[in-house]
mmCIF file of C-alpha atoms in Angstrom:
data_model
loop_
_atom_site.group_PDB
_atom_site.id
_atom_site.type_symbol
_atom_site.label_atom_id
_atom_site.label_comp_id
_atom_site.label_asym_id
_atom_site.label_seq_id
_atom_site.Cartn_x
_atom_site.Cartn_y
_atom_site.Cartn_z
ATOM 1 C CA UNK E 1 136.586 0.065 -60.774
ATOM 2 C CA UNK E 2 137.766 -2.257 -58.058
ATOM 3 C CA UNK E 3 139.992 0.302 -57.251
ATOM 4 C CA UNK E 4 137.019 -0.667 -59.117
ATOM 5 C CA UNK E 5 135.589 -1.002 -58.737
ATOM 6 C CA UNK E 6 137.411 -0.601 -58.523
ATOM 7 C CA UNK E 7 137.847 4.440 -56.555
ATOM 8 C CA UNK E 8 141.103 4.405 -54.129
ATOM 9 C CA UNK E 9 143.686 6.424 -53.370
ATOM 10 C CA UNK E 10 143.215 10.059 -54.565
ATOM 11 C CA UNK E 11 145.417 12.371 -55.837
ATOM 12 C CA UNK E 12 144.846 16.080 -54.020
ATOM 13 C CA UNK E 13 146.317 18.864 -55.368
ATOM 14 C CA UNK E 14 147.754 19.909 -51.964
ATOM 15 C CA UNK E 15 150.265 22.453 -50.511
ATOM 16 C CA UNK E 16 151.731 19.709 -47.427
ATOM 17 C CA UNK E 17 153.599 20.571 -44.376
ATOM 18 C CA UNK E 18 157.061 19.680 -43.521
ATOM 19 C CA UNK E 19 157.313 16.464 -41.760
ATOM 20 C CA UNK E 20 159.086 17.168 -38.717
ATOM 21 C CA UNK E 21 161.466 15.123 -36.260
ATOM 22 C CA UNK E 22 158.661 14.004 -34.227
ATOM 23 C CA UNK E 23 156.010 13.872 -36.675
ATOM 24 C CA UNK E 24 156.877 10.984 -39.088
ATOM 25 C CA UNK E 25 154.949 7.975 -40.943
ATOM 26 C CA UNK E 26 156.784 4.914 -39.566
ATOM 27 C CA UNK E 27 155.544 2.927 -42.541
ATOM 28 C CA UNK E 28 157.767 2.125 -45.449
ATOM 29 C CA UNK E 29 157.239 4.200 -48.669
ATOM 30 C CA UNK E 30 156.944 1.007 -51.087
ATOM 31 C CA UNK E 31 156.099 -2.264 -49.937
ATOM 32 C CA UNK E 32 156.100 -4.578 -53.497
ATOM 33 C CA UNK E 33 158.976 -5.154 -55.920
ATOM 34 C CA UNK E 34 157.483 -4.546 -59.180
ATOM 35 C CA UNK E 35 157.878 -8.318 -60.115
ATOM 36 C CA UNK E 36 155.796 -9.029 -56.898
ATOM 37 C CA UNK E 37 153.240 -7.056 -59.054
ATOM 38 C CA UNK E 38 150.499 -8.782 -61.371
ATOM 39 C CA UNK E 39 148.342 -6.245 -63.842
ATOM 40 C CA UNK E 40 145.220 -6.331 -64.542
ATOM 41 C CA UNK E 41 144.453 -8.771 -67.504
ATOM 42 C CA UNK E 42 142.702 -6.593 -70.095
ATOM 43 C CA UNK E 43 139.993 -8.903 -70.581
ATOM 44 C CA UNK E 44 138.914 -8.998 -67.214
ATOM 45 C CA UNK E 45 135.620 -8.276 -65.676
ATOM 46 C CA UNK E 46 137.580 -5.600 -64.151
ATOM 47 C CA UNK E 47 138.847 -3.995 -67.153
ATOM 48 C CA UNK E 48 134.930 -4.475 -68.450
ATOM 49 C CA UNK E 49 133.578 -2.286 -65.579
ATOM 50 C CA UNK E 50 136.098 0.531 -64.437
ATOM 51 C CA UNK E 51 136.260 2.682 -67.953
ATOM 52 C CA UNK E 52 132.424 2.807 -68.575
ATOM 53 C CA UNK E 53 132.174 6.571 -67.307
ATOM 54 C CA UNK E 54 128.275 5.224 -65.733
ATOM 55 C CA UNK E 55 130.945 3.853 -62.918
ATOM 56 C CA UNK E 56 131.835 7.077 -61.459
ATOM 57 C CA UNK E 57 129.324 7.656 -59.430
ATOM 58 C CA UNK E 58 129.951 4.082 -57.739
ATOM 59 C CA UNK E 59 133.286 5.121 -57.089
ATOM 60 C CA UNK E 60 131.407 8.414 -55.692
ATOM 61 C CA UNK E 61 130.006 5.572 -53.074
ATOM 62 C CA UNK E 62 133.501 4.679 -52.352
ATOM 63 C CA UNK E 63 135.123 8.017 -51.456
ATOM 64 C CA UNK E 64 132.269 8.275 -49.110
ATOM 65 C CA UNK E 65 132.913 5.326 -47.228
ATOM 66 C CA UNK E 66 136.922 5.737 -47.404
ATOM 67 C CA UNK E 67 136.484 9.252 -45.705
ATOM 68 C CA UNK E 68 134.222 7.620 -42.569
ATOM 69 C CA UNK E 69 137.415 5.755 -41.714
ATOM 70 C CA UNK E 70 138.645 8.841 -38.875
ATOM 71 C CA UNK E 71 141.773 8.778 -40.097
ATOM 72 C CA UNK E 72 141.102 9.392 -44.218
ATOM 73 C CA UNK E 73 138.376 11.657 -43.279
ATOM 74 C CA UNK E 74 141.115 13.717 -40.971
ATOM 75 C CA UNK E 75 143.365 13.665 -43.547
ATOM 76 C CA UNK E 76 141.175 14.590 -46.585
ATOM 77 C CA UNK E 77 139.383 17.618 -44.059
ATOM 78 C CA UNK E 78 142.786 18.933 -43.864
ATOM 79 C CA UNK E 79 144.549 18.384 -47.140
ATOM 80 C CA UNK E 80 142.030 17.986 -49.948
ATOM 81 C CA UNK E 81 141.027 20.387 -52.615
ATOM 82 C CA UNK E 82 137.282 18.641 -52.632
ATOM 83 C CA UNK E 83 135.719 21.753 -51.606
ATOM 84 C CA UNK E 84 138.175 24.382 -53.566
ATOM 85 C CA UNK E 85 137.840 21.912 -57.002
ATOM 86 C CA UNK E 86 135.885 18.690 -56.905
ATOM 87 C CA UNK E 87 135.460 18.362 -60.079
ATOM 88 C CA UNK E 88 139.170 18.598 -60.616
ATOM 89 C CA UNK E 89 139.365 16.425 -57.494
ATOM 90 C CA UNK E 90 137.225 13.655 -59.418
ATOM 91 C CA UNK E 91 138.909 13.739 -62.939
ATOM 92 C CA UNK E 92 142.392 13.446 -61.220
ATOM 93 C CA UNK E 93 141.388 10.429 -59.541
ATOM 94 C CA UNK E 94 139.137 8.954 -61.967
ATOM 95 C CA UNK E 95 142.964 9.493 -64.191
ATOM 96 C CA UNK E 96 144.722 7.505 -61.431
ATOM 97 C CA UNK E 97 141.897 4.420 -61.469
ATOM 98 C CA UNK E 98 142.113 4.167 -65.489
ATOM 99 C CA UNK E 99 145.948 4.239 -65.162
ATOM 100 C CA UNK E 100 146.205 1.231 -62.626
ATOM 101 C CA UNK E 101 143.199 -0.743 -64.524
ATOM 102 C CA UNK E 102 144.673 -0.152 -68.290
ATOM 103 C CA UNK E 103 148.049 1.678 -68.122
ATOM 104 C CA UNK E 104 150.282 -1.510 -68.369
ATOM 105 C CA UNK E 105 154.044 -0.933 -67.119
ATOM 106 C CA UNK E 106 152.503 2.734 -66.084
ATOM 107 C CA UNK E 107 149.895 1.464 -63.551
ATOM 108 C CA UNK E 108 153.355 0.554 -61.032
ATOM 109 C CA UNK E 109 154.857 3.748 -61.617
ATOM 110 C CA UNK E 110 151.162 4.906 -60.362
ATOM 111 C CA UNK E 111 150.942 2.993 -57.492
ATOM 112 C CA UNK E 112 154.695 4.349 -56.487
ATOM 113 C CA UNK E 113 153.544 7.948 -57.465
ATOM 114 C CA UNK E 114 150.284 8.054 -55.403
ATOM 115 C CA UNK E 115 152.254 6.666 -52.150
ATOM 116 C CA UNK E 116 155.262 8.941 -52.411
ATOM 117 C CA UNK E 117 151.911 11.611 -52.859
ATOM 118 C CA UNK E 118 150.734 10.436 -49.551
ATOM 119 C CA UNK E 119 153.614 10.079 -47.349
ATOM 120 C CA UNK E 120 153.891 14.072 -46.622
ATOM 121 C CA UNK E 121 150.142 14.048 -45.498
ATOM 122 C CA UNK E 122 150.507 13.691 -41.991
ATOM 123 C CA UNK E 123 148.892 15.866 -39.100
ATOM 124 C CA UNK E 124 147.772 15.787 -35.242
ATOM 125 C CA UNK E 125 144.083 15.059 -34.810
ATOM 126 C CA UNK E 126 141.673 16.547 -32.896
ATOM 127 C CA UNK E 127 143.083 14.173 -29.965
ATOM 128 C CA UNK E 128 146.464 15.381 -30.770
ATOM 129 C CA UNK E 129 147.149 11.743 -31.750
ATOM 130 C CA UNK E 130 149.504 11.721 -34.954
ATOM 131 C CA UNK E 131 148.052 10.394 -37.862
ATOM 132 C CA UNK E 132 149.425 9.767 -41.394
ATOM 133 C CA UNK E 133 147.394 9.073 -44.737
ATOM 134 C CA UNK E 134 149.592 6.133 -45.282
ATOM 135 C CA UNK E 135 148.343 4.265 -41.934
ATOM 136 C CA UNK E 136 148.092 0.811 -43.027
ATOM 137 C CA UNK E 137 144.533 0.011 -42.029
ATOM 138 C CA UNK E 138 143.499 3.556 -43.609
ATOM 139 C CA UNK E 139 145.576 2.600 -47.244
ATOM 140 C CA UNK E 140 144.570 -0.857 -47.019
ATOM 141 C CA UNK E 141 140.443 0.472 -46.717
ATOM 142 C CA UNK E 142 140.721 3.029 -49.485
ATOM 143 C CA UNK E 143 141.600 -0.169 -52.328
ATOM 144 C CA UNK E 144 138.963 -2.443 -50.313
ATOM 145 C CA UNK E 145 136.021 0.225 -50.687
ATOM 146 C CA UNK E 146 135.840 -0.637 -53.902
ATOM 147 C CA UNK E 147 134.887 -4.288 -53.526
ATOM 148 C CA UNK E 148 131.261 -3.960 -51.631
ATOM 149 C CA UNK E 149 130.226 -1.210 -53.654
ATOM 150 C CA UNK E 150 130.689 -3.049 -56.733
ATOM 151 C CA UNK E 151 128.707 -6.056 -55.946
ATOM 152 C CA UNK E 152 125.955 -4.206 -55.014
ATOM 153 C CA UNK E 153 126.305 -1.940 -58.196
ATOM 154 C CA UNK E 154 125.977 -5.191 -60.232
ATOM 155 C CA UNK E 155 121.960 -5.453 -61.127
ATOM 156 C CA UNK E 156 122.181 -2.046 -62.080
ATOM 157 C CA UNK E 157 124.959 -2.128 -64.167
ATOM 158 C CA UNK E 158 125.255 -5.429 -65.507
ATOM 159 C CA UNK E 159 121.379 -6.278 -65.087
ATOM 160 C CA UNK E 160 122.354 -9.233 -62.724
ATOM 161 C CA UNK E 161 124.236 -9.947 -59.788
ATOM 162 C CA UNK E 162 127.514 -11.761 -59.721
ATOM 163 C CA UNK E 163 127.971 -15.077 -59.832
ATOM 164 C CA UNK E 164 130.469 -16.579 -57.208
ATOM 165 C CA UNK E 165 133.104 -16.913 -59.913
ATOM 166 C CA UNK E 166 133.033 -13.398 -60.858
ATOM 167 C CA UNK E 167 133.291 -12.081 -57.361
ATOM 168 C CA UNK E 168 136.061 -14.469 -56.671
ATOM 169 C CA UNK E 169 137.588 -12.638 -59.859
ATOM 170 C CA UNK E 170 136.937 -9.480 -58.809
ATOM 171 C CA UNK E 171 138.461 -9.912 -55.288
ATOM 172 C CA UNK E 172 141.757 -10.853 -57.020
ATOM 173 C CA UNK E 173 141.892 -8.278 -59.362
ATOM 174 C CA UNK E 174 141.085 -6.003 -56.145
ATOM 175 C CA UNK E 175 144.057 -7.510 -54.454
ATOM 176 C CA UNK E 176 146.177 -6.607 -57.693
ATOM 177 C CA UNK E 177 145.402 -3.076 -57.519
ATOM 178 C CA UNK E 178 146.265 -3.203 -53.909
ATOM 179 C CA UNK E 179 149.329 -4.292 -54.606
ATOM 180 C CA UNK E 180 150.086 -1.822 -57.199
ATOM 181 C CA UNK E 181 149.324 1.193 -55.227
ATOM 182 C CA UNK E 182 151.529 -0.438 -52.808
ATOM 183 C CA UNK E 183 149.291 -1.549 -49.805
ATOM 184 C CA UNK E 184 150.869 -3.418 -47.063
ATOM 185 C CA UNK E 185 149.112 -7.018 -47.896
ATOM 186 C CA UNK E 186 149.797 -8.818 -43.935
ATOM 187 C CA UNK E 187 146.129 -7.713 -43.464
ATOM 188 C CA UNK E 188 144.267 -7.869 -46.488
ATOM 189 C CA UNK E 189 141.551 -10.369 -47.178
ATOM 190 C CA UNK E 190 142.429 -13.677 -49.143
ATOM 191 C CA UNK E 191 139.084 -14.994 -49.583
ATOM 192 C CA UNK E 192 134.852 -13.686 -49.912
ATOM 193 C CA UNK E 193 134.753 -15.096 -46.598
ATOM 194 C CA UNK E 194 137.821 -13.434 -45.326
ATOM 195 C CA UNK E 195 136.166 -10.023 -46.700
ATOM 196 C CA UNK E 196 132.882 -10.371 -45.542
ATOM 197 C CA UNK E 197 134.295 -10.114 -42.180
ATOM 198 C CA UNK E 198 136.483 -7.687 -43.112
ATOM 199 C CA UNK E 199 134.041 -5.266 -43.831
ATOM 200 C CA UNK E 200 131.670 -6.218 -40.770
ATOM 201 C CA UNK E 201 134.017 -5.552 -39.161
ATOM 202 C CA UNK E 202 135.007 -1.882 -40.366
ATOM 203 C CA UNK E 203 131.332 -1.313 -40.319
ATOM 204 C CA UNK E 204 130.625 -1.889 -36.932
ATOM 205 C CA UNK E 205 133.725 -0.826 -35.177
ATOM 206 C CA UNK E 206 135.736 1.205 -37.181
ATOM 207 C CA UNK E 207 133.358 3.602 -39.188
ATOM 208 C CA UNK E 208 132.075 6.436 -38.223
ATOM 209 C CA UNK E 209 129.451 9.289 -39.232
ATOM 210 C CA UNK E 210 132.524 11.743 -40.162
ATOM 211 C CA UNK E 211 131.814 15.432 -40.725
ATOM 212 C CA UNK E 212 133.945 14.796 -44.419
ATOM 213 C CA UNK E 213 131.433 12.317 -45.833
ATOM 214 C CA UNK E 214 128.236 14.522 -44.650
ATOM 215 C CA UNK E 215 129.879 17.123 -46.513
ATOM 216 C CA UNK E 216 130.061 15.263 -49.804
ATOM 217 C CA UNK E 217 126.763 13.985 -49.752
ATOM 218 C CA UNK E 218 125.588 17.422 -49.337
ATOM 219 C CA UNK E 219 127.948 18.725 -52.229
ATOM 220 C CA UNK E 220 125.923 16.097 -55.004
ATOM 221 C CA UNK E 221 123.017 18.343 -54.096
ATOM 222 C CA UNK E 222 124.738 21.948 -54.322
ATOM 223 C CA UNK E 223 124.813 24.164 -57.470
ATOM 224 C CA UNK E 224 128.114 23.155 -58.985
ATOM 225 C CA UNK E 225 131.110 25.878 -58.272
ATOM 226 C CA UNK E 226 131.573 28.422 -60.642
ATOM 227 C CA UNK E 227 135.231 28.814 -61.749
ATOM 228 C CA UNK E 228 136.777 31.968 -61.726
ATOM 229 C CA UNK E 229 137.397 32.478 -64.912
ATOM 230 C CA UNK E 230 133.612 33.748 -65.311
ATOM 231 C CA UNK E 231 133.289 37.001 -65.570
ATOM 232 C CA UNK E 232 131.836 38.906 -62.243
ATOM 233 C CA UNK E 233 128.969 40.885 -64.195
ATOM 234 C CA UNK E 234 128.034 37.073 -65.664
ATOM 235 C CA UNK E 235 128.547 34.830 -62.624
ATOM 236 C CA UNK E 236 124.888 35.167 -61.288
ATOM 237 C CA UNK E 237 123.347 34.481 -64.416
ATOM 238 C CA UNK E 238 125.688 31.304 -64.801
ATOM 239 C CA UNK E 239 125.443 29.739 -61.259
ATOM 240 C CA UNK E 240 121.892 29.952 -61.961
ATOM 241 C CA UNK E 241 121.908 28.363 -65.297
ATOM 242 C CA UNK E 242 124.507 25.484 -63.835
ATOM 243 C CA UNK E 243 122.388 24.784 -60.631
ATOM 244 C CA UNK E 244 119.286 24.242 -63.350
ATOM 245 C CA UNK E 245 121.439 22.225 -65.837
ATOM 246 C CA UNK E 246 122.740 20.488 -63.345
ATOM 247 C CA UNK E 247 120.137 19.341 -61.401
ATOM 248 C CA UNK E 248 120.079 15.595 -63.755
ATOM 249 C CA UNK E 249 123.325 14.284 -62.932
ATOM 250 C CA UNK E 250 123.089 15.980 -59.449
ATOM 251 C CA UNK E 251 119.906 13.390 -58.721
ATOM 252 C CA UNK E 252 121.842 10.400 -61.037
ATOM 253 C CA UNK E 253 125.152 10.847 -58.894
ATOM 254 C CA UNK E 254 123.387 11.132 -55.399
ATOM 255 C CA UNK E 255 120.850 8.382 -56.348
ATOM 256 C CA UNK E 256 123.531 5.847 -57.466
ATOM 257 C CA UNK E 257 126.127 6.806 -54.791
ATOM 258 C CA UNK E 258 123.832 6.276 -51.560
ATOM 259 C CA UNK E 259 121.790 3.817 -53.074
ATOM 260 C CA UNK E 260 124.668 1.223 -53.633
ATOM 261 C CA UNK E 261 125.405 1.932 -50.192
ATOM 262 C CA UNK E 262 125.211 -0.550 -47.366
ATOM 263 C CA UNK E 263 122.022 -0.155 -45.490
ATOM 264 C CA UNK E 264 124.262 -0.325 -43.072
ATOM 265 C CA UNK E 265 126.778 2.682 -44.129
ATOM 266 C CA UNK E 266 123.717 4.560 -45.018
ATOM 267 C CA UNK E 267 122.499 3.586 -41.664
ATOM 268 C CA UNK E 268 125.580 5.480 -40.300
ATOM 269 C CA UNK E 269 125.525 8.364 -42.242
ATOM 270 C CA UNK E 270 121.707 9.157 -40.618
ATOM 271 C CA UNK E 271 120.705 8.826 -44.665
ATOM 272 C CA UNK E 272 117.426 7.456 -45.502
ATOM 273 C CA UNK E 273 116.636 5.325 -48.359
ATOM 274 C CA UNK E 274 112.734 4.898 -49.648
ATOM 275 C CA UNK E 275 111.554 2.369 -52.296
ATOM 276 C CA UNK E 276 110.409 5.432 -54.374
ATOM 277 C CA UNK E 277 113.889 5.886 -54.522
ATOM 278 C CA UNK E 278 115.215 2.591 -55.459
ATOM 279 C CA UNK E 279 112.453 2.264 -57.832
ATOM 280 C CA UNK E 280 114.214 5.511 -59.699
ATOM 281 C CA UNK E 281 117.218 4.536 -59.423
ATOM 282 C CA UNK E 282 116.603 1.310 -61.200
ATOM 283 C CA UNK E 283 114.603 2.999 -64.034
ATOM 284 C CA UNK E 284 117.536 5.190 -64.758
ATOM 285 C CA UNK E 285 120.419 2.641 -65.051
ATOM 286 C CA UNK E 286 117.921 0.248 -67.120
ATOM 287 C CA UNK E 287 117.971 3.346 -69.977
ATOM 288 C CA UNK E 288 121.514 3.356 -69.314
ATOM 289 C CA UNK E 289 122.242 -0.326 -70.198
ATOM 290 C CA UNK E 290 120.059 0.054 -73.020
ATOM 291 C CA UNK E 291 122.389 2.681 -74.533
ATOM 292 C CA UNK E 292 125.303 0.948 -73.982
ATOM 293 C CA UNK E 293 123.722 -1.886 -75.661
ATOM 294 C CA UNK E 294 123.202 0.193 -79.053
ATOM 295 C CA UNK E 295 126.020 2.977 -78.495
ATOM 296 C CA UNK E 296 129.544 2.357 -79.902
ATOM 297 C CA UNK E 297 131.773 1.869 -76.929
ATOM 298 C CA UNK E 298 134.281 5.184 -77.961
ATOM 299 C CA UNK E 299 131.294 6.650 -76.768
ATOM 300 C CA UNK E 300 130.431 4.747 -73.502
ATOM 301 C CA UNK E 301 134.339 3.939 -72.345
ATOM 302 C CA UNK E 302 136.921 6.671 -70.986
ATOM 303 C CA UNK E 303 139.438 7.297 -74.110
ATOM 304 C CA UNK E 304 142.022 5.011 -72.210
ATOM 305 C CA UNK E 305 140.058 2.645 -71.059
ATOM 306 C CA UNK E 306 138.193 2.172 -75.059
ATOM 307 C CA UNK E 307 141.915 1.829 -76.693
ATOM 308 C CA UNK E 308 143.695 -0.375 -74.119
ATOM 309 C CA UNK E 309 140.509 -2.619 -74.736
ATOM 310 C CA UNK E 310 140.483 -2.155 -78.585
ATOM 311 C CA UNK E 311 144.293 -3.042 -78.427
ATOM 312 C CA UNK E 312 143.690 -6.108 -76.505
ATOM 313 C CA UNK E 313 140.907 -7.186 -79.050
ATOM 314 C CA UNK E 314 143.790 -5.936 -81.694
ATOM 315 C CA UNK E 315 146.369 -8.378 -80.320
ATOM 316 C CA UNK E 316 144.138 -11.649 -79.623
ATOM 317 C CA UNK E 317 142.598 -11.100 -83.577
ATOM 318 C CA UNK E 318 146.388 -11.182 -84.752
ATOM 319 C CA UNK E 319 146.747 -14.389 -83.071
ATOM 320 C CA UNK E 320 143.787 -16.027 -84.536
ATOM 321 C CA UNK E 321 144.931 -14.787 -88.077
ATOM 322 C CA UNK E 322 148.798 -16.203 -87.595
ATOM 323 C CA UNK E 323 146.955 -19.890 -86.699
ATOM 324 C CA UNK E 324 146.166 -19.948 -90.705
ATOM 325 C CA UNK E 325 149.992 -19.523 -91.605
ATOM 326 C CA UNK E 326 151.189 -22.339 -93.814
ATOM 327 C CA UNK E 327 154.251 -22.686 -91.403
ATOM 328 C CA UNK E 328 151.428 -23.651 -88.843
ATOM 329 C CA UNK E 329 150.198 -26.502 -91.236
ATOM 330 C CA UNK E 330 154.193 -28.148 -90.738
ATOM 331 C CA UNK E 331 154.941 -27.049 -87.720
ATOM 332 C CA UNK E 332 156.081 -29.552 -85.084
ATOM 333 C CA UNK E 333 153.396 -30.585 -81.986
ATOM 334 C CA UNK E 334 154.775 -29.309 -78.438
ATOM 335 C CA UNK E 335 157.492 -32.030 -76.779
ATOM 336 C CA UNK E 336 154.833 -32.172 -73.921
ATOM 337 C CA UNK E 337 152.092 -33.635 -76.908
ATOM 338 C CA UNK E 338 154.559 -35.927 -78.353
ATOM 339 C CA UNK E 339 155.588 -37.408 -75.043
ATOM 340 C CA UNK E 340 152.077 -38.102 -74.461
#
């Protein structure tokens, strides 16, 4: 999720440049020993939120706001395979979120992987200005996305909003994953406060209505791509019957993604939003939290997500169990008790 929420930095399939003599990053590849590093805790609101698969789409709202930063929306223009394969695109980065939320000792390895990823991505903009995909500001706004997207994302997934404790959780888990995939932290917000102003501020200086996040919008409404693999004779029979199958999760995904938006962002993007809209958009994530009130949650939670959280449950029920031993029943109080 908060990488979150909790999308982020995604991995591309990419064929990159050489870097040359005068075309080179500046910024340091990692920027966090790994015992600098705290995981996410498996029972964490966090760890409740990013594996229910209901969350991609808010991580859809994410990517869209990452890519109206000039620099990531350069960068992904040029490098990304979101035209060529986005649903590829989207399962390899939905893998990278799930491994930095529940992958244990894997999420650092992760966070290394993704930046060493990054570091060949660089490129002269349309200014001729060199730009890299590990600017810090850019890296930094890809982890914070996640945050503001979230919180508005609450009533329809939780029912409710947040209460101040949970967002105060929820920026420190963000600040975790930031760490993890390596951000440079000099800059980052501390506090709610220090984020609010944060993103103010990105929204009304640094944003813009990039070509990139246009595109994506209008790729939730296209007929999905037909992969090669289909047979000629049989390819306009089955980009018909996609584009009608489709059409559900086409209006779930572009519902959910621009309407946990900031009016604001939306405001940007020259999208409108109408109470019609909102009104749907609430109907269809109140069925959804009714079925993940009466499904099992193998059913509900990506398969890594479901077992790093049935492991947890594993672990903490073991520990309950051992507090009936009969060694327990003898078993001397803590020096710190007996002093008192």
């Amino acid at each position: 999720m908060l990488g979150a929420t909790m999308t982020a930095v995604h991995e591309e399939r990419t064929v990159t440049e050489p870097v040359t003599s005068d075309v080179v990053t500046g910024e340091p590849l990692l920027n966090h020993r790994d015992d600098e590093i705290e995981l996410i805790p498996p029972d964490s609101l966090t760890a409740k939120l990013t594996g229910m698969y209901t969350f991609l789409p808010i991580n859809g709202a994410a990517f869209v706001m990452q890519v109206m930063h000039p620099v990531i929306g350069d960068v992904v223009d040029k490098y990304s395979v979101f035209r060529t394969d986005p649903v590829g695109r989207a399962i390899r980065s939905a893998d990278s979120v799930l491994r930095w939320t529940y992958g244990g000792q894997e999420a650092l390895e992760e966070g290394k992987r993704l930046r060493k990823l990054h570091q060949p991505l660089q490129m002269r903009n349309s200014e001729g200005k060199h730009i890299s995909a590990l600017n810090p500001e850019a890296y930094a706004w890809v982890i914070a996305t996640a945050l503001p997207t979230i919180k508005t994302a609450a009533p329809l997934v939780l029912g409710r909003h947040f209460t101040l404790d949970e967002r105060k959780e929820l920026l420190r888990d963000n600040r975790r994953i930031a760490k993890i995939v390596q951000v440079p932290m000099k800059d980052y917000p501390e506090t709610l406060e220090d984020f609010d102003e944060y993103f103010d501020d990105f929204i009304e200086n640094k944003l813009v209505r990039h070509p990139v996040a246009l595109e994506l919008i209008g790729q939730m409404r296209a007929a999905p791509v037909i992969p090669k693999s289909v047979p000629r004779p049989l390819r306009p029979a089955a980009k018909k019957a996609a584009a009608t199958a489709s059409v559900p999760f086409q209006n779930f995904n572009y519902l959910t993604t621009v309407g946990v938006m900031d009016p604001r962002v939306r405001e940007i993007l020259g999208l409108t939003w109408t109470d019609a809209e909102q009104r749907h958009l609430e109907r269809i994530h109140r069925n959804l939290r009714f079925a993940y009130r009466t499904l099992p949650e193998r059913l509900t939670y990506f398969p890594l997500a479901y077992h790093a959280r049935r492991h947890h449950d594993a672990i903490q029920a073991m520990k309950v169990r051992e507090k009936a031993s009969a060694a327990y029943q003898h078993h001397p109080k803590e020096a710190g008790a007996q002093q008192g």
